[in-house]
Short mmCIF file of C-alpha atoms in Angstrom, two decimals:
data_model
loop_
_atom_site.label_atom_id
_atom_site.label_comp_id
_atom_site.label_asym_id
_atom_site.label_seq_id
_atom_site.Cartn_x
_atom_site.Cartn_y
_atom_site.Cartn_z
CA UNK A 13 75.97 185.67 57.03
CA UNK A 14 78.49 182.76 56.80
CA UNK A 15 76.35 179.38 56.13
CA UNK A 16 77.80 175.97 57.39
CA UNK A 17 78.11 173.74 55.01
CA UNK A 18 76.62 170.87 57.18
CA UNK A 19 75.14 171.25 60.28
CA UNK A 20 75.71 168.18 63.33
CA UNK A 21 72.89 167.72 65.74
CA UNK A 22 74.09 165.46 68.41
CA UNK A 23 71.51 164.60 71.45
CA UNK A 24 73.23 164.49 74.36
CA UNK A 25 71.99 162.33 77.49
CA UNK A 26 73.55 160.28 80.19
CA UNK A 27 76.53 159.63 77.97
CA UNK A 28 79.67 161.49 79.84
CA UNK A 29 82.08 158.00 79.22
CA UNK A 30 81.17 158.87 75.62
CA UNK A 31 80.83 161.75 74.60
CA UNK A 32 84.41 163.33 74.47
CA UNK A 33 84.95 160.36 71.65
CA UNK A 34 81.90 162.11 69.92
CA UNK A 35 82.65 165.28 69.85
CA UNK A 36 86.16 165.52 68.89
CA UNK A 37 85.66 163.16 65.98
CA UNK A 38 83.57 166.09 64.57
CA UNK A 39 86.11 168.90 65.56
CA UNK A 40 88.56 166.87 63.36
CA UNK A 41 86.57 166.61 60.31
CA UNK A 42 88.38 167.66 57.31
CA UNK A 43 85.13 169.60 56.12
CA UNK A 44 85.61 172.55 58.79
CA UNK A 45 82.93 174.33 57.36
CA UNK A 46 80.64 172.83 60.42
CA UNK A 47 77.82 173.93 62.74
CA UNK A 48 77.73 171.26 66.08
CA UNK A 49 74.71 171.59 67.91
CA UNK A 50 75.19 169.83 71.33
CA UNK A 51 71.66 169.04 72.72
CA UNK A 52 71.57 168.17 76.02
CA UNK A 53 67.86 166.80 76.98
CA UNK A 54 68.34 167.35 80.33
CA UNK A 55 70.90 164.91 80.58
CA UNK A 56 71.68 163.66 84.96
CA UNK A 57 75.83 163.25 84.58
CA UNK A 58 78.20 165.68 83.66
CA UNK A 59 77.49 166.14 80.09
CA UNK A 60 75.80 169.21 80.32
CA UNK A 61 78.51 171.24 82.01
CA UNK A 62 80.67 168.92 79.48
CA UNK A 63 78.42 170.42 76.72
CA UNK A 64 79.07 174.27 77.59
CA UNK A 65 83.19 173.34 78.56
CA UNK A 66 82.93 172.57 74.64
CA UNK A 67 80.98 175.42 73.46
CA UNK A 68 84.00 177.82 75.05
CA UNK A 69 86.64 176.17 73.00
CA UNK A 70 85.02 176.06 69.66
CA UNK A 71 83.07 178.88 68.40
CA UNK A 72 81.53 176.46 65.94
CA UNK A 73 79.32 175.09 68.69
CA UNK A 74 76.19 176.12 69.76
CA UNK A 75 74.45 174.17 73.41
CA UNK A 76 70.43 173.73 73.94
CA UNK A 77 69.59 172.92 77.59
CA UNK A 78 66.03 171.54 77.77
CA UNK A 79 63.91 169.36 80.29
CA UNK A 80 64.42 165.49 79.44
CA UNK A 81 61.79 164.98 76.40
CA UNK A 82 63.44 161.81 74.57
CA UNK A 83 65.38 161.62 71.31
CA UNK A 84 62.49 162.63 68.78
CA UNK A 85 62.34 165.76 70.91
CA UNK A 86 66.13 166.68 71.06
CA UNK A 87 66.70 165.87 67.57
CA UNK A 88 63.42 168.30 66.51
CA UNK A 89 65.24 170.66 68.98
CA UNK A 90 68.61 171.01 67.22
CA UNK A 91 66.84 170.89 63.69
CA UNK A 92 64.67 173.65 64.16
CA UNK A 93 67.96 175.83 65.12
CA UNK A 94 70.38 174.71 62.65
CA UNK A 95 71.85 177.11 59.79
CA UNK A 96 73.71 174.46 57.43
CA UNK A 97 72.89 173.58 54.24
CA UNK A 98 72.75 170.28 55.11
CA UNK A 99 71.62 168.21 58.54
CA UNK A 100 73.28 165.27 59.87
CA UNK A 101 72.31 163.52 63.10
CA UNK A 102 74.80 161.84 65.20
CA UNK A 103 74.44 159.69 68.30
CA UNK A 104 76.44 160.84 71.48
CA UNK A 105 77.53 157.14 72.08
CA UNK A 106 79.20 157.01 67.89
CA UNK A 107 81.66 158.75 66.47
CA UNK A 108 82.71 159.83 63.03
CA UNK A 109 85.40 158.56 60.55
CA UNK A 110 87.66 161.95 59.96
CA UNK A 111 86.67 162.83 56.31
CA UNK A 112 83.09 161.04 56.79
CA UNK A 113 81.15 164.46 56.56
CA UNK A 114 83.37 165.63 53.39
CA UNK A 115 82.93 162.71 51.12
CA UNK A 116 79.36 162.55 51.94
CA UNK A 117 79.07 166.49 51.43
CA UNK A 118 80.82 166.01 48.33
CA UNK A 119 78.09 163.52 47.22
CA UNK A 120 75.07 165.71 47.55
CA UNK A 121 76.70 168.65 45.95
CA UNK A 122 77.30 166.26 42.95
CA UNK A 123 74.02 164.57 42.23
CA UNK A 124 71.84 167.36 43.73
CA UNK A 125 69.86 164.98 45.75
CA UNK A 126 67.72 165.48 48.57
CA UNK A 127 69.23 163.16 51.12
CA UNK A 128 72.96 161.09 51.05
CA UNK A 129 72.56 157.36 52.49
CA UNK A 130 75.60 155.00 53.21
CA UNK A 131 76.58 152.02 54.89
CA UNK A 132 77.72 152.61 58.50
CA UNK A 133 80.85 150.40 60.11
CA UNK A 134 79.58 148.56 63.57
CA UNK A 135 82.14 149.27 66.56
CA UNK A 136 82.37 147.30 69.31
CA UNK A 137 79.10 144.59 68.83
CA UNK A 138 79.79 141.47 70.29
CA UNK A 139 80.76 138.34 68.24
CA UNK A 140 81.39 141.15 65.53
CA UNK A 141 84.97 141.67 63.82
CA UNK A 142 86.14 145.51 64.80
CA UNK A 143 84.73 147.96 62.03
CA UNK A 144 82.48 145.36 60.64
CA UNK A 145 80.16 146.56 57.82
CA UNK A 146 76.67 147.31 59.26
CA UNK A 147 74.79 145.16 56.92
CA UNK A 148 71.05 144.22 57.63
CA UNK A 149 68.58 142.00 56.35
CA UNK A 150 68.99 140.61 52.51
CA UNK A 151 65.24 142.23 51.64
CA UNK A 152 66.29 145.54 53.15
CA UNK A 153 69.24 146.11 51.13
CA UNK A 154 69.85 148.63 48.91
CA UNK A 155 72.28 148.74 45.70
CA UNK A 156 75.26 151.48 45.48
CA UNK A 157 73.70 154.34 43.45
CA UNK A 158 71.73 156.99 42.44
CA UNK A 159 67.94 156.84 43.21
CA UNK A 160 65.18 159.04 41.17
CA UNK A 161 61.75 159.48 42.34
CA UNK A 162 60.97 156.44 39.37
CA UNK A 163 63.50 154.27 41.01
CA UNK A 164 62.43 155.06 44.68
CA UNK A 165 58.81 153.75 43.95
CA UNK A 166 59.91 150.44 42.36
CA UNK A 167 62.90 149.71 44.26
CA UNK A 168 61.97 151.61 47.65
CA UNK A 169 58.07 151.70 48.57
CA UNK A 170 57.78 148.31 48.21
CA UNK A 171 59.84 147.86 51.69
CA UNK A 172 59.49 151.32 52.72
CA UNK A 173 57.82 150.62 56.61
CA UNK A 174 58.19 147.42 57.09
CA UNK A 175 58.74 143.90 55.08
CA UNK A 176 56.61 140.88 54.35
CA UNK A 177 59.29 139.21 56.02
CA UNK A 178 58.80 141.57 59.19
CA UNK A 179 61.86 143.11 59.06
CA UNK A 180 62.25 147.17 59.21
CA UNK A 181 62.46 148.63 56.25
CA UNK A 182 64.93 149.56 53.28
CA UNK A 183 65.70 153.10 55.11
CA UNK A 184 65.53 153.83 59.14
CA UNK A 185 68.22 154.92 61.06
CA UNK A 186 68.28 158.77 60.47
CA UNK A 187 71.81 158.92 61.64
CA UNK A 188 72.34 156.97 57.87
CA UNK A 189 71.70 159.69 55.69
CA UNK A 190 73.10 163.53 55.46
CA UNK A 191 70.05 165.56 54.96
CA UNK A 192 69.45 168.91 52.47
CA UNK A 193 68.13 171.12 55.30
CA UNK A 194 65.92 173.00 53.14
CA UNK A 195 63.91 169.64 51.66
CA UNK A 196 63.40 169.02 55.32
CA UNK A 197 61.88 172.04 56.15
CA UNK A 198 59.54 172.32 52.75
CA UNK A 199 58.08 168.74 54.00
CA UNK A 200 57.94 170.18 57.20
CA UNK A 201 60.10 166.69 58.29
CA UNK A 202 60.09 166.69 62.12
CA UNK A 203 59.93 163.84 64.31
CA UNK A 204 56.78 162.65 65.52
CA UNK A 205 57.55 163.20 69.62
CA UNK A 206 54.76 161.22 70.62
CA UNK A 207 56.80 157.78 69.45
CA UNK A 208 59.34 156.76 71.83
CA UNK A 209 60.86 153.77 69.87
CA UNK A 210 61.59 153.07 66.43
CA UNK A 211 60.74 156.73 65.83
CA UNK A 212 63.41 156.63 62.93
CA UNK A 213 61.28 154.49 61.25
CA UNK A 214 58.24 157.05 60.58
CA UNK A 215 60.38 159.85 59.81
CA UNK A 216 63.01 157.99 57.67
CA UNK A 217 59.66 156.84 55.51
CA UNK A 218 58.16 160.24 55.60
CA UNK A 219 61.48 161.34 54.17
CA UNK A 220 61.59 158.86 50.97
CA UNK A 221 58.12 160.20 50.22
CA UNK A 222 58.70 163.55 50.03
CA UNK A 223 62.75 162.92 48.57
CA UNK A 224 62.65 163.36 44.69
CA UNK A 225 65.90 161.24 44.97
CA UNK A 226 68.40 159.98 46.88
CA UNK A 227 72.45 158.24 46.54
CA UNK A 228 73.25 155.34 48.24
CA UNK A 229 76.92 154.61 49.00
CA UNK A 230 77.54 151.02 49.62
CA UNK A 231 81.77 151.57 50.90
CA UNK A 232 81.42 150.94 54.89
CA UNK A 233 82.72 154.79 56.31
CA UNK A 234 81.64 157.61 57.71
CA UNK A 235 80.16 156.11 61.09
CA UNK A 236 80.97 154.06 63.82
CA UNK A 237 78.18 152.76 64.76
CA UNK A 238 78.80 151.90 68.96
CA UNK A 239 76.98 149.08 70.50
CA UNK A 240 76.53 150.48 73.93
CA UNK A 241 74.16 148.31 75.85
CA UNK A 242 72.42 150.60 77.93
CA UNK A 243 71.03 152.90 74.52
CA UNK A 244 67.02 152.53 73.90
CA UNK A 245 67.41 150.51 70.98
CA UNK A 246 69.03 147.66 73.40
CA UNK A 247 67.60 147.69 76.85
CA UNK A 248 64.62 146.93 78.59
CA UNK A 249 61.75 149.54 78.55
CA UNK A 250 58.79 149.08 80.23
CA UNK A 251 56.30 151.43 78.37
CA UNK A 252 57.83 149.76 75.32
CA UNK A 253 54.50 148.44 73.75
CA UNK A 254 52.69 151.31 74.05
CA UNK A 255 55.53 153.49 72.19
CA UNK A 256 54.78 150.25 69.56
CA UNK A 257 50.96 151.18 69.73
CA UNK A 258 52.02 154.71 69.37
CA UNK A 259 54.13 153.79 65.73
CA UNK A 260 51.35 151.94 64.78
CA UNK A 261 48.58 154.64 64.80
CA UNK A 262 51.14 157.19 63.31
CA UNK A 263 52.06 155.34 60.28
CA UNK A 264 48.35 154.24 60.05
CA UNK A 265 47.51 158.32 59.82
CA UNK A 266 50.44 159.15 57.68
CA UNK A 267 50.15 155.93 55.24
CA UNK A 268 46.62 154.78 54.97
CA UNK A 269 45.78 156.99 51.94
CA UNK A 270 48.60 157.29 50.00
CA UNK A 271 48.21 158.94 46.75
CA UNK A 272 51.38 156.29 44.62
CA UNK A 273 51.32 153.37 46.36
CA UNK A 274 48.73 151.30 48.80
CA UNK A 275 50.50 150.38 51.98
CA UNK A 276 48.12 148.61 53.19
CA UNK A 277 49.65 144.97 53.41
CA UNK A 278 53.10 147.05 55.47
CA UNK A 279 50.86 148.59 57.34
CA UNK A 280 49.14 145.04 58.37
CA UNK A 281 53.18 143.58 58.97
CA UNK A 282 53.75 146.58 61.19
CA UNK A 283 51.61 145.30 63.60
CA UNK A 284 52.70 142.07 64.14
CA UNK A 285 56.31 143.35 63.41
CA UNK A 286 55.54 145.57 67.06
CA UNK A 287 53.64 142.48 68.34
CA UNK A 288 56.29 140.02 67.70
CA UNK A 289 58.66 142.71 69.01
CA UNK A 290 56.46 143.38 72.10
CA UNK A 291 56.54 139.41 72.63
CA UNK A 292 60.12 139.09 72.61
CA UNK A 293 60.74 141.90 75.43
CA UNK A 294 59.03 139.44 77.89
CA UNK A 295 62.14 137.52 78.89
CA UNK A 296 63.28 140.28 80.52
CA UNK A 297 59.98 140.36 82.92
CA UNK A 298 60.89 137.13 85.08
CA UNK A 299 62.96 139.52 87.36
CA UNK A 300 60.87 142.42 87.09
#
């Protein structure tokens, strides 16, 4: 049986204006060696028919049609399916530079790691130059390099949920990283489908806990990183605090005992990270 060398699990859901940008930045990759796993969580445009039109022209890839469950849920959905020897996750609304999935391919083969992180270009965000570097917060930056499990728990854990300055921490987005399949299924890494927002926090920490190391690549490439104003991350969503609530008692389970390092003091920031995050969705109430 052939293996993929990388396997691309895109969720796919109210994004027809987009996803044809998606897609076919993946059919071009110079690594052809690719699985694309189209998951469309039950999506109310055209993109599921979009989806299967897709499927016929490429035999590389593969469609899931499932009830609307949220992201954690598609994302778990094309993971538990996917051959590769290495995962990447990519947003329907983003697309991919053409030789993004080869360099970072070529990356993990080198330094053996368990997961490849890199710096993402932002696309599109307003007051932004085009294919700005998507930098974050000074204390959740990391330094271009290779990362050992010594380095990870002085350099990492100490902003590995959140920050004493209430940021996020050093490494959320999972669409950052290019994931060795098999370390994610010996940690049994799944997203937790009972957290609706910021769920790439708890599974992003999850994985530097179980990663025995890691690269970092500080060049901007690989991803365009779309600001599309109707995604989760930037709209208005009602049940919002109690998917906060939710984050809160899941890293509280998964962190409170930790056998290297006592989280205690992120796990007290998370909270009032999610309060003052809960506090600031209340200008959008007035209308509502």
């Amino acid at each position: 049986m052939h293996i993929p060398k990388v396997s691309v699990v895109i969720p796919v859901y109210n994004v027809e204006d987009y996803l044809k940008r998606c897609v076919d930045s993946v059919l071009t990759q110079t690594l052809q060696e690719l699985e694309i796993i189209l998951v469309d969580d039950g999506s109310p445009d055209r993109c599921p028919q979009m989806c299967d039109d897709y499927a016929q022209r490429d035999s590389r890839i593969r469609v899931i049609h499932k009830e609307n469950r949220g992201l954690a849920s598609a994302r778990n959905a094309g993971m538990k399916i996917a051959t590769g020897k290495w995962l990447f996750f990519l947003d329907s609304d983003d697309w991919l530079e053409s030789d993004g999935m080869e360099n970072l391919y070529a990356i993990g083969e080198h330094y053996q790691v368990d997961f490849v992180r890199y710096r993402a270009i932002r696309s599109g965000w307003p007051g932004m130059e085009p294919h700005a570097p998507c930098m974050v917060e000074p204390v959740r930056e990391l330094h271009e390099g290779f990362y050992d499990r010594e380095a990870i728990l002085r350099e990492v854990y100490p902003r590995l949920v959140v920050t004493p300055q209430l940021t996020m921490g050093a490494v959320v987005g999972a669409w950052g990283s290019l994931y060795r399949l098999d370390f994610l299924r010996e940690h049994d890494l799944l997203f937790y489908e009972e957290v609706k927002f910021s769920e790439d926090l708890v599974f992003s920490a999850r994985v530097v806990r179980a990663a025995k190391s890691f690269y970092f690549v500080d060049t901007p490439g690989v991803y365009h990183y779309f600001y599309n104003p109707n995604s989760i991350s930037k709209s208005f969503r009602a049940g919002r605090w109690d998917s906060c609530k939710s984050l809160i008692r899941t890293c509280e389970r998964d962190f409170s005992e930790d056998p290297e390092y006592d989280f205690s003091s992120q796990l007290h920031c998370l909270r009032w990270f999610c309060i003052m995050l809960a506090l600031n969705e209340r200008r959008y109430l007035k209308n509502r």
